[in-house]
mmCIF file of C-alpha atoms in Angstrom:
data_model
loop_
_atom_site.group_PDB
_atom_site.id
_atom_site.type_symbol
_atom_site.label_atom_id
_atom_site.label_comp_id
_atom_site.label_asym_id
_atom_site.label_seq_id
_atom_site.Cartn_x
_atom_site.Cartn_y
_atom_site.Cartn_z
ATOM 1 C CA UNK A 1 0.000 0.000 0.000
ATOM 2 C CA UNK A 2 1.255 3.211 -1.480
ATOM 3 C CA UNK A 3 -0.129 6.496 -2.651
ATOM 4 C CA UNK A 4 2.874 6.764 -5.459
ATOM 5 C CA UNK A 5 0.880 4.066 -7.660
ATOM 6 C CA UNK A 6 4.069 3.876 -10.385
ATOM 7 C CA UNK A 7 5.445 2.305 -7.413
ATOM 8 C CA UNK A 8 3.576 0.193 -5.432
ATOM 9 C CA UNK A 9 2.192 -1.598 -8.979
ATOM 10 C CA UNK A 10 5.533 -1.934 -10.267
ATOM 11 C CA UNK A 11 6.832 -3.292 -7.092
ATOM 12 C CA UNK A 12 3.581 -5.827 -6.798
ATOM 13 C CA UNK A 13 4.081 -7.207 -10.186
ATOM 14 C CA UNK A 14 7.751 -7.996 -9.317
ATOM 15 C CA UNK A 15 7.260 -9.708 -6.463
ATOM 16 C CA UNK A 16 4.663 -11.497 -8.965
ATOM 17 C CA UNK A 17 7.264 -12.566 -11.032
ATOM 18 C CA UNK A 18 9.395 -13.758 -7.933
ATOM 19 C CA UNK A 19 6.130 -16.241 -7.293
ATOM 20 C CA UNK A 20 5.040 -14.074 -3.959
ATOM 21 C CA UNK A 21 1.100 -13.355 -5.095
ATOM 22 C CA UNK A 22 1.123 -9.421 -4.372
ATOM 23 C CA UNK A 23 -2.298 -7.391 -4.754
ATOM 24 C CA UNK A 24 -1.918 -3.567 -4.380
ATOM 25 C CA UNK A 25 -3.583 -0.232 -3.255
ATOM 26 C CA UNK A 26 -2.781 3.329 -3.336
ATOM 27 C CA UNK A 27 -5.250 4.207 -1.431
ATOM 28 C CA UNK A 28 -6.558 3.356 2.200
ATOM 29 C CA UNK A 29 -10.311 2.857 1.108
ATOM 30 C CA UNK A 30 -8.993 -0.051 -1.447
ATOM 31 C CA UNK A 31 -6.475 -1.197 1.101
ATOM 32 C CA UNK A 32 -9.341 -2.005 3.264
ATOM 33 C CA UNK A 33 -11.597 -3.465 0.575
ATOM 34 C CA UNK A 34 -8.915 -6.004 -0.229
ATOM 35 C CA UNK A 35 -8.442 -6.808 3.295
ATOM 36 C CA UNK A 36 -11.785 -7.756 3.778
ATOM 37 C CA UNK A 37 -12.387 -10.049 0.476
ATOM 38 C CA UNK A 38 -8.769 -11.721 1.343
ATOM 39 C CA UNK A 39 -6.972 -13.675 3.964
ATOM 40 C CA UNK A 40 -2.993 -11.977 3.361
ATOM 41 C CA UNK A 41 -0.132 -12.845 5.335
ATOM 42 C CA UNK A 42 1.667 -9.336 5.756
ATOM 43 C CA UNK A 43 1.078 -6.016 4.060
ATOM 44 C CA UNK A 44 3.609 -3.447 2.946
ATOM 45 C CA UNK A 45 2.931 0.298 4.036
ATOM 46 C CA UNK A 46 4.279 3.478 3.025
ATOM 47 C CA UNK A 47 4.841 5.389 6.130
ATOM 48 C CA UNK A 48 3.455 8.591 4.916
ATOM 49 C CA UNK A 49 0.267 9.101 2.726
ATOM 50 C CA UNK A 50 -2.139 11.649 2.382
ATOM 51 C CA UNK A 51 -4.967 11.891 5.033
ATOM 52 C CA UNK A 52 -3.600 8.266 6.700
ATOM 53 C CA UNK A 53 -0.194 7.583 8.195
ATOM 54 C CA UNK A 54 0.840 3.917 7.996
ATOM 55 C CA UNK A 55 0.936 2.980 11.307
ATOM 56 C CA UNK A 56 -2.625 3.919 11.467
ATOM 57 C CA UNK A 57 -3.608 2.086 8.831
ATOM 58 C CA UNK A 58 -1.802 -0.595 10.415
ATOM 59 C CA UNK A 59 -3.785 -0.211 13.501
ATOM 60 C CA UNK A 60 -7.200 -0.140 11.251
ATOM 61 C CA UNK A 61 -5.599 -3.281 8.876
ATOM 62 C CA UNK A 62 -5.160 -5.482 12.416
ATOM 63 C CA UNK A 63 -8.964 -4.821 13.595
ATOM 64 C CA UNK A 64 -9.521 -6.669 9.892
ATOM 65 C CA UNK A 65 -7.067 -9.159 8.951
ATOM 66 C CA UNK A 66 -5.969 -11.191 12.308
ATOM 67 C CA UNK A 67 -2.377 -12.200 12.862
ATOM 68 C CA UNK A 68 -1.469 -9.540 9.623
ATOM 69 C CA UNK A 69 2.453 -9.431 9.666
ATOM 70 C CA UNK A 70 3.680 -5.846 8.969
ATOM 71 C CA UNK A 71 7.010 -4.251 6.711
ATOM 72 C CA UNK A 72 6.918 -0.638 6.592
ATOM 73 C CA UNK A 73 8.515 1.455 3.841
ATOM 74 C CA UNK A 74 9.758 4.863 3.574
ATOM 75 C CA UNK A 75 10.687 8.187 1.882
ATOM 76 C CA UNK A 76 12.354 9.162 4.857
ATOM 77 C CA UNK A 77 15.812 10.561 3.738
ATOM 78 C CA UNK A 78 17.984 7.838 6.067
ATOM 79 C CA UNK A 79 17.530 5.617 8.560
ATOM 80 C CA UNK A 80 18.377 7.841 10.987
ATOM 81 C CA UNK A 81 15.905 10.364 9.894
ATOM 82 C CA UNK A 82 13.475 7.601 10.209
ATOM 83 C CA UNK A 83 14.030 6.582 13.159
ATOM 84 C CA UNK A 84 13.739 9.713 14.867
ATOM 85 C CA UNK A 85 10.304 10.243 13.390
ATOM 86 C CA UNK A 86 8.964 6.770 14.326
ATOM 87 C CA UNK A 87 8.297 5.002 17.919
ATOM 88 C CA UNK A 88 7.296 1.919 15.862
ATOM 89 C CA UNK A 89 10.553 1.494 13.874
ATOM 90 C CA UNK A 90 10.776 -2.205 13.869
ATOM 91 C CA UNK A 91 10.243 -3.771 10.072
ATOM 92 C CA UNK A 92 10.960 -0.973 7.898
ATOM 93 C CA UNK A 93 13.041 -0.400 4.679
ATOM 94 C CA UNK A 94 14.164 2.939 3.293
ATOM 95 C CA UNK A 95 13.220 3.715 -0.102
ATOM 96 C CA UNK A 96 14.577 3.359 -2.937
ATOM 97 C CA UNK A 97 14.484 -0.495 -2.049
ATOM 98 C CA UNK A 98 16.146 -2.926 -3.371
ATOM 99 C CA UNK A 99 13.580 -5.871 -4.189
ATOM 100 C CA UNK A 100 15.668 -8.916 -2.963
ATOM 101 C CA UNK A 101 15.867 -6.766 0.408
ATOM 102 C CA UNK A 102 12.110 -6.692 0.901
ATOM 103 C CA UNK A 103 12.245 -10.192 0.145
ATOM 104 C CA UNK A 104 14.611 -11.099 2.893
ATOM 105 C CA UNK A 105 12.771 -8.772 5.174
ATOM 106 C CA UNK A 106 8.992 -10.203 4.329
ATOM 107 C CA UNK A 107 10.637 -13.862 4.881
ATOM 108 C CA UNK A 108 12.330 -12.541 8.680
ATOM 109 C CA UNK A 109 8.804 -11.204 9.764
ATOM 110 C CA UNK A 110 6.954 -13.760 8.513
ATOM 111 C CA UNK A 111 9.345 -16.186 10.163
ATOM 112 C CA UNK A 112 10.562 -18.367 7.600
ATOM 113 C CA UNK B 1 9.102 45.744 19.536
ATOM 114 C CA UNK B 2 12.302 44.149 20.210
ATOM 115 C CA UNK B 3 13.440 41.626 18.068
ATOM 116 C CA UNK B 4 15.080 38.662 19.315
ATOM 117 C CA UNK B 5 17.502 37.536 15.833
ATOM 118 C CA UNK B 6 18.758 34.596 17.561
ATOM 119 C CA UNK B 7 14.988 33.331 18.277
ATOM 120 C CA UNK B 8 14.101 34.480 14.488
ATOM 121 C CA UNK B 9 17.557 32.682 13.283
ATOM 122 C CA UNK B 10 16.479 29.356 15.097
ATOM 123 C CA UNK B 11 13.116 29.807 13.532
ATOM 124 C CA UNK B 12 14.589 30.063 9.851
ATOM 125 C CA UNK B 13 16.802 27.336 10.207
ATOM 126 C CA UNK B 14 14.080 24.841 11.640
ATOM 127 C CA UNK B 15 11.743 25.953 8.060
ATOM 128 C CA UNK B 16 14.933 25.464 5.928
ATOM 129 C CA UNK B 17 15.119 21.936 7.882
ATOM 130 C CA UNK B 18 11.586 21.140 7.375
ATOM 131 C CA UNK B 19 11.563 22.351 3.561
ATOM 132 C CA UNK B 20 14.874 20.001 3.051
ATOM 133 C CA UNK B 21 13.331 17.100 5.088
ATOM 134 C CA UNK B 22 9.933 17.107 2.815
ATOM 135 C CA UNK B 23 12.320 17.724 -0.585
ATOM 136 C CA UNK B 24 14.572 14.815 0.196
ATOM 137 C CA UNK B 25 11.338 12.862 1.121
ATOM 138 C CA UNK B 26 9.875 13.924 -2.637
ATOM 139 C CA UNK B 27 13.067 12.960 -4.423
ATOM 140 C CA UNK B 28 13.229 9.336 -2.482
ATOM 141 C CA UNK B 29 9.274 8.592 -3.811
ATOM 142 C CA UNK B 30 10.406 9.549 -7.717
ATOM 143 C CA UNK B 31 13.610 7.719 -7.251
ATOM 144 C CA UNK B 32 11.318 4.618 -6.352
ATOM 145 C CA UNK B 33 9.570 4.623 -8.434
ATOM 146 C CA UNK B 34 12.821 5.012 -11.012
ATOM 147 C CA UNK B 35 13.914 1.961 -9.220
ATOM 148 C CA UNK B 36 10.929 -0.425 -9.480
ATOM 149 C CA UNK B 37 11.044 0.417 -13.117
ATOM 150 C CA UNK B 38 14.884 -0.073 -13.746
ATOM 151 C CA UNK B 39 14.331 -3.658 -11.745
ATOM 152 C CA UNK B 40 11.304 -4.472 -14.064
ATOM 153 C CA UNK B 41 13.609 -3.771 -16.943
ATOM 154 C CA UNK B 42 15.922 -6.260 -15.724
ATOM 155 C CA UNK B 43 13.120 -8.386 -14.760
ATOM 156 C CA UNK B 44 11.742 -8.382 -18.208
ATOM 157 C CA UNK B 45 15.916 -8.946 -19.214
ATOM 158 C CA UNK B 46 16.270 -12.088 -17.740
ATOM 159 C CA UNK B 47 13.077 -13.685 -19.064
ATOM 160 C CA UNK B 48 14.170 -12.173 -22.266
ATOM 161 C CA UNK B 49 17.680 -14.473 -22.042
ATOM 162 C CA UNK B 50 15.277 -17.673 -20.804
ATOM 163 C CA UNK B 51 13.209 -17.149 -24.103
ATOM 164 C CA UNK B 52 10.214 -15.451 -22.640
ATOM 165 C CA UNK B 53 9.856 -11.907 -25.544
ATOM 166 C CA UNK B 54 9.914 -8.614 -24.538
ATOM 167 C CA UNK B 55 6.880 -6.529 -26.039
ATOM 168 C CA UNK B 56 8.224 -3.463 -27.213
ATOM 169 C CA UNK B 57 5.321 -1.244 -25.963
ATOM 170 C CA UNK B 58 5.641 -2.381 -22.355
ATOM 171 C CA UNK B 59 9.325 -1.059 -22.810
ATOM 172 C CA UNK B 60 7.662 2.459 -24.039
ATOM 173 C CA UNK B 61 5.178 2.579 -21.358
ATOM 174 C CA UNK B 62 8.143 1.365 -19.153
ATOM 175 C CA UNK B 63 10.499 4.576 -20.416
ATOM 176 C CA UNK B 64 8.096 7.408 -20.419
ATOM 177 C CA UNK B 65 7.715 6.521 -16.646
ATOM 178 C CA UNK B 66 10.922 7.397 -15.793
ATOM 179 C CA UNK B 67 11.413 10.077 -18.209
ATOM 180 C CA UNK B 68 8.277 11.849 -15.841
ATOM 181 C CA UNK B 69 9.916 11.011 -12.773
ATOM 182 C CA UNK B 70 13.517 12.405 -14.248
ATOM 183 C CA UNK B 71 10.582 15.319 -14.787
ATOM 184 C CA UNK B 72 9.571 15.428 -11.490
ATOM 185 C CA UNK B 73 12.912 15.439 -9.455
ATOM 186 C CA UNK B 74 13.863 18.338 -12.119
ATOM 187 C CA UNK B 75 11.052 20.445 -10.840
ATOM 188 C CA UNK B 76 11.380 19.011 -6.949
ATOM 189 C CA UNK B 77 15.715 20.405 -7.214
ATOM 190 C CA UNK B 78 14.523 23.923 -9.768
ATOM 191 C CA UNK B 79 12.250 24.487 -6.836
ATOM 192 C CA UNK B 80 15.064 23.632 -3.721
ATOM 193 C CA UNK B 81 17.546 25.763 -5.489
ATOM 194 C CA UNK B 82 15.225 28.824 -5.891
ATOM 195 C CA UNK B 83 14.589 28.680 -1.931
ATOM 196 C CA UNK B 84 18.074 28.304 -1.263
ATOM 197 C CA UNK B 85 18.736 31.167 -3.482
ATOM 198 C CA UNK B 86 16.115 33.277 -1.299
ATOM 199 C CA UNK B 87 18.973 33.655 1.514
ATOM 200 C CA UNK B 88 21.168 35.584 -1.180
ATOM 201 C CA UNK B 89 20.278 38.853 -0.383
ATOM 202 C CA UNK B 90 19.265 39.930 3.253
ATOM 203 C CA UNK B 91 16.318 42.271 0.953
ATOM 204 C CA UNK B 92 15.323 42.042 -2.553
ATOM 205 C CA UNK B 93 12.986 43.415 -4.794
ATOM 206 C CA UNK B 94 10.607 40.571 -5.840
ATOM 207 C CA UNK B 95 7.599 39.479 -7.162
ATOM 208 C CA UNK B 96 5.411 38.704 -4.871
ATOM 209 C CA UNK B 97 3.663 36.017 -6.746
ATOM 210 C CA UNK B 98 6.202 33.944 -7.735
ATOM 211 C CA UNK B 99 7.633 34.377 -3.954
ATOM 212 C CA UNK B 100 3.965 32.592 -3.063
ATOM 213 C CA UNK B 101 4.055 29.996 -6.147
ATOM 214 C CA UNK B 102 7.465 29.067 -4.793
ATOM 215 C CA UNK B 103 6.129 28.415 -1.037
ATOM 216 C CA UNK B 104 3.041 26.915 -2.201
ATOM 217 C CA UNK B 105 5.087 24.259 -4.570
ATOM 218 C CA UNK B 106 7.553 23.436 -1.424
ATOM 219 C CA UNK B 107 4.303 23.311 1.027
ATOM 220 C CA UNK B 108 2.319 21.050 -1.734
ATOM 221 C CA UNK B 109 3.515 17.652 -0.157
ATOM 222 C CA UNK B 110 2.860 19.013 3.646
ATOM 223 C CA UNK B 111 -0.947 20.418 2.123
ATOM 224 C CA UNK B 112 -1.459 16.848 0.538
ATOM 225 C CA UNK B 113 -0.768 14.572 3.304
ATOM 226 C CA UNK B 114 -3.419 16.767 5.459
ATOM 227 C CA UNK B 115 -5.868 16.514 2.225
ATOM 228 C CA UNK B 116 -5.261 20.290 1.581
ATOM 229 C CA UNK B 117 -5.065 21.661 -1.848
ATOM 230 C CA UNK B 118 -3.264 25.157 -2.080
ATOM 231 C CA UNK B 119 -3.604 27.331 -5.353
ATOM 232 C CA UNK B 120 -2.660 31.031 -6.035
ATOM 233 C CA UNK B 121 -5.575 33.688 -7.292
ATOM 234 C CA UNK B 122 -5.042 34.674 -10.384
ATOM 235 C CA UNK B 123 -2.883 38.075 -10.208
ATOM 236 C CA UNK B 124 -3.373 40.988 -12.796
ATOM 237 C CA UNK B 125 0.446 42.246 -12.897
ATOM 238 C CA UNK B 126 3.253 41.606 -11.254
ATOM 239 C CA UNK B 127 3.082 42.704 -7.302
ATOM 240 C CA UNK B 128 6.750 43.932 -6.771
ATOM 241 C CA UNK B 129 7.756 44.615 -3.325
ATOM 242 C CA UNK B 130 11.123 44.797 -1.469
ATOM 243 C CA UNK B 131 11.228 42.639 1.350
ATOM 244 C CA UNK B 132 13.422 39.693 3.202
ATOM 245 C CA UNK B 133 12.974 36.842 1.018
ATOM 246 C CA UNK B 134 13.871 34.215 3.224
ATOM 247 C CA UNK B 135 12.106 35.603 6.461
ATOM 248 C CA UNK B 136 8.899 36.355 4.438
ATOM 249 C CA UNK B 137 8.731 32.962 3.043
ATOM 250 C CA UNK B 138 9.143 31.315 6.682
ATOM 251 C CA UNK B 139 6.518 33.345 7.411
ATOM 252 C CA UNK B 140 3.859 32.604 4.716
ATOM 253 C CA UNK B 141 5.103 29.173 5.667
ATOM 254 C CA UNK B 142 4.142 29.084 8.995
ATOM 255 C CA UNK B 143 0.425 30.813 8.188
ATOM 256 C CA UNK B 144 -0.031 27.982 6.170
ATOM 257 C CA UNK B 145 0.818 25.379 8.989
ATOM 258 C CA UNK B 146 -1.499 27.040 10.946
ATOM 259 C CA UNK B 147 -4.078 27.650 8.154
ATOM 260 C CA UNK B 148 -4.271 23.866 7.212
ATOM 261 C CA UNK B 149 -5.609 23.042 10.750
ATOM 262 C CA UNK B 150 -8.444 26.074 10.338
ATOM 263 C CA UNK B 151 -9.500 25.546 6.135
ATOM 264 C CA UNK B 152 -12.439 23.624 7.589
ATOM 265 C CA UNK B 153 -14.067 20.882 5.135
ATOM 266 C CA UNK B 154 -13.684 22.612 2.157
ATOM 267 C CA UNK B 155 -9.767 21.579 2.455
ATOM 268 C CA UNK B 156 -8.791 24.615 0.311
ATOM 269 C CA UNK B 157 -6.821 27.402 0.958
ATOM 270 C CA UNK B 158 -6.329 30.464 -1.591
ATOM 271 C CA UNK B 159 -3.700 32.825 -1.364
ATOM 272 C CA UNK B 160 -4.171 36.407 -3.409
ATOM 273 C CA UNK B 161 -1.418 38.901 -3.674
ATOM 274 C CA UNK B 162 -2.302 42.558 -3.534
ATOM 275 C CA UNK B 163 -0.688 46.007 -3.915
ATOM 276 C CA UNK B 164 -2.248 48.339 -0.941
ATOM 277 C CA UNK B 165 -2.002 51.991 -1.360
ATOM 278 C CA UNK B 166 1.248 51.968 0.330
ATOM 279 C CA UNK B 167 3.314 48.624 -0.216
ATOM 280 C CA UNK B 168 1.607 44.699 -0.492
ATOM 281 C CA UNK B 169 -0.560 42.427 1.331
ATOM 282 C CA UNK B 170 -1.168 38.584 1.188
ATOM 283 C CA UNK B 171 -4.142 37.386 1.832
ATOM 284 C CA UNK B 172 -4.497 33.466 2.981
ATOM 285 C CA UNK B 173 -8.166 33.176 2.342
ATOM 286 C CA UNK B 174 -11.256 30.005 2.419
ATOM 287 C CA UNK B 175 -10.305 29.896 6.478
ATOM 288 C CA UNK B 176 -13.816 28.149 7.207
ATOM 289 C CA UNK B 177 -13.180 27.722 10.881
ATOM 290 C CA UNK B 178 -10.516 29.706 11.862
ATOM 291 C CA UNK B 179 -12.988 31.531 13.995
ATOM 292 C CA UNK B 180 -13.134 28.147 15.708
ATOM 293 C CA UNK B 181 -9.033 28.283 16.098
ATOM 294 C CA UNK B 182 -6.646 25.054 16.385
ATOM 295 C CA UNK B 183 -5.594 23.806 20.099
ATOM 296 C CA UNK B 184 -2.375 25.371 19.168
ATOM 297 C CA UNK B 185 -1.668 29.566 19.694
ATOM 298 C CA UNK B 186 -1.545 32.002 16.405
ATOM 299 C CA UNK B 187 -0.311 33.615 15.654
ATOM 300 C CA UNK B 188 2.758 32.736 18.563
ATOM 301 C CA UNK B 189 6.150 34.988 18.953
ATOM 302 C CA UNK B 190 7.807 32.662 15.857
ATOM 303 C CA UNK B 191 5.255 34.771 13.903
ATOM 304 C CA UNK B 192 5.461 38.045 15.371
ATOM 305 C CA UNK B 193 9.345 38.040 15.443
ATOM 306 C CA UNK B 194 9.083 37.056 11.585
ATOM 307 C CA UNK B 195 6.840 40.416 10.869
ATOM 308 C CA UNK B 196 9.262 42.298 12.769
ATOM 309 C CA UNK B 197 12.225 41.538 10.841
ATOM 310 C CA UNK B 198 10.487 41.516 7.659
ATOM 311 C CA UNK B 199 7.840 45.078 8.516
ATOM 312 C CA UNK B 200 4.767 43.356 8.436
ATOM 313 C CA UNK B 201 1.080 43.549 10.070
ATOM 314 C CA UNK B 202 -0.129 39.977 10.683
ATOM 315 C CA UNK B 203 -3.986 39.680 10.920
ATOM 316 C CA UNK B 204 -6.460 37.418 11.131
ATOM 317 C CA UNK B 205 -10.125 38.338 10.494
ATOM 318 C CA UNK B 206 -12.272 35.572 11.682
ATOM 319 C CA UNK B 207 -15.673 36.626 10.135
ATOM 320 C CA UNK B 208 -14.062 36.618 6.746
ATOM 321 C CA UNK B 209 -11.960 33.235 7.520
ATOM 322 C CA UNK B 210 -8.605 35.171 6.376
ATOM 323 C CA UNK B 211 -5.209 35.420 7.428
ATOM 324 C CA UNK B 212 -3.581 39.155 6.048
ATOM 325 C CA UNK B 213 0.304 39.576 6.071
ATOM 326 C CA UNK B 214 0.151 43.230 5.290
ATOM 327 C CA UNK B 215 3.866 44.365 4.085
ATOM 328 C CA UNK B 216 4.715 47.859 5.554
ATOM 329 C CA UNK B 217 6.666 50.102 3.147
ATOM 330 C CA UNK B 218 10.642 50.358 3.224
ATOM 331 C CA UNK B 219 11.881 53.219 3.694
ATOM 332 C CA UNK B 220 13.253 54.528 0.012
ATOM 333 C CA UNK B 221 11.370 51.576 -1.743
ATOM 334 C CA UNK B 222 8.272 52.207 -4.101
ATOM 335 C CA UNK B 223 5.813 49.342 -4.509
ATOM 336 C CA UNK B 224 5.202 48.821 -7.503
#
């Protein structure tokens, strides 16, 4: 989930190719449409987007999807800068990512 | 009044912090989004060298999506250096509309993640005024912060430019419930420092749901 939609349905189809089945959203409305119709094992969120911050829609995504495992990505300029802006800094990536990154990050949090 | 520099120094440094912070946050989305489509390239590549063919038009489709992102981190960096270029000159003759355009385009990510759109009126001539760039800029800046939390539902704010008999004003207008106010002060001594150092009138007319920055004339400058 991403409100830069170049991205997040770029990204999605990649990890398509890499065999992991990815849906996407750029918005929080569809995010929570696809939650309900589907049973996912983690979700992806941009930290920032307009009107909703991730880690609400994380908060609003949990009350949906049970036992939803959670990455979060940002535009945040480093780490550090990150960090400093987050309490919940715990799976994240800093954009630009590099895909076999978010791959060895999805597998850590999901536990495999 | 007294001003205090060092408070209005800290003050300018924190909004040249907070433009740089959004900026660098703009250029990271585009160069995503740059990224995901360089990968899918050499995605597509590899299943190319397996045997799997590459449709040309994806490749197009795949291209002019980076050339508008090369686009949009051109306009992101024109804009960055133009701000930057604002602390030149302690005063300068400018136009008072682009000086707005400018804040507006380096506020537009700030506006958007609070569902705010900001535009400019439409001016008939150019507005010229001599002012501090920099200081008036932190200024309109910080009106907007505070405007964004009083634009009501409508989740539009308009700013007009306007010569005045005597010098300039700036009008940040479609305040629905700024007579209601924000939990937070306005305007607070960041504000008033800023109108010091720049000769300004800050106002706020809650019946008409506007915010005025009324530019006093400099000594020896015209308005023009």
């Amino acid at each position: 989930m991403d409100d830069e939609i170049e991205f997040v349905s770029t990204l999605a189809e990649r990890l398509s190719l890499r065999g992991i089945e990815a849906d996407w959203a750029n918005s929080a409305e569809k995010a929570f449409e696809y939650a309900e119709k589907n049973n996912y094992d983690l979700a992806v969120l941009d930290v920032k987007m307009p009107r909703i911050g991730g880690i609400e829609l994380k908060q609003s995504l949990e009350k949906i999807c049970e036992g939803l495992r959670f990455i979060y990505l940002t535009g945040h300029g480093s780490e550090a800068d990150y960090r400093a802006g987050s309490a919940e800094a715990v799976h994240y990536l800093v954009k630009p990512v590099h895909i076999d990154a978010l791959i060895e990050k999805m597998k850590e949090t999901l536990g495999q | 009044m007294a001003l205090n520099r060092d408070s209005t120094d800290t003050v300018g440094i924190r909004f040249f912090g907070k433009v740089t912070a959004s900026v660098t946050h703009e250029i990271k989305n585009a160069l995503a989004v740059i990224n995901e489509n360089a990968g899918l390239l050499e995605d597509l590549t590899v299943m190319s060298d397996r045997g799997v063919p590459i449709d040309p038009e994806r490749l197009k489709v795949m291209a002019k999506k980076i050339l508008t992102q090369v686009q949009r981190v051109d306009g992101i960096v024109k804009n960055m250096n133009g701000f930057a270029h604002s602390v030149d000159e302690d005063e300068k003759c400018i136009d008072l509309a682009e000086l707005l355009n400018l804040v507006i385009r380096l506020a537009g990510r700030h506006a958007a993640m609070r569902g705010v759109s900001l535009e400019m009126a439409p001016v008939d001539g150019a507005v010229m005024v001599t002012t501090v760039p920099f200081a008036l800029e932190n200024l309109v800046w910080l009106c907007l912060e505070y405007a964004m939390g009083v634009c009501g539902n409508g989740k539009r704010i308009c700013l007009i430019p306007e010569k005045t008999t005597t010098g300039a004003r700036i009008r940040i207008t479609r305040l629905e419930s700024l007579s209601a106010g924000t939990a937070d002060p306005f305007p607070t001594e960041r504000e008033t420092s800023l109108s010091g150092v720049i000769g300004a009138d800050l106002a706020l007319d809650a019946v008409a749901g506007e915010i005025t920055v009324t530019l006093l004339p400099k000594p020896g400058a015209a308005a023009g």
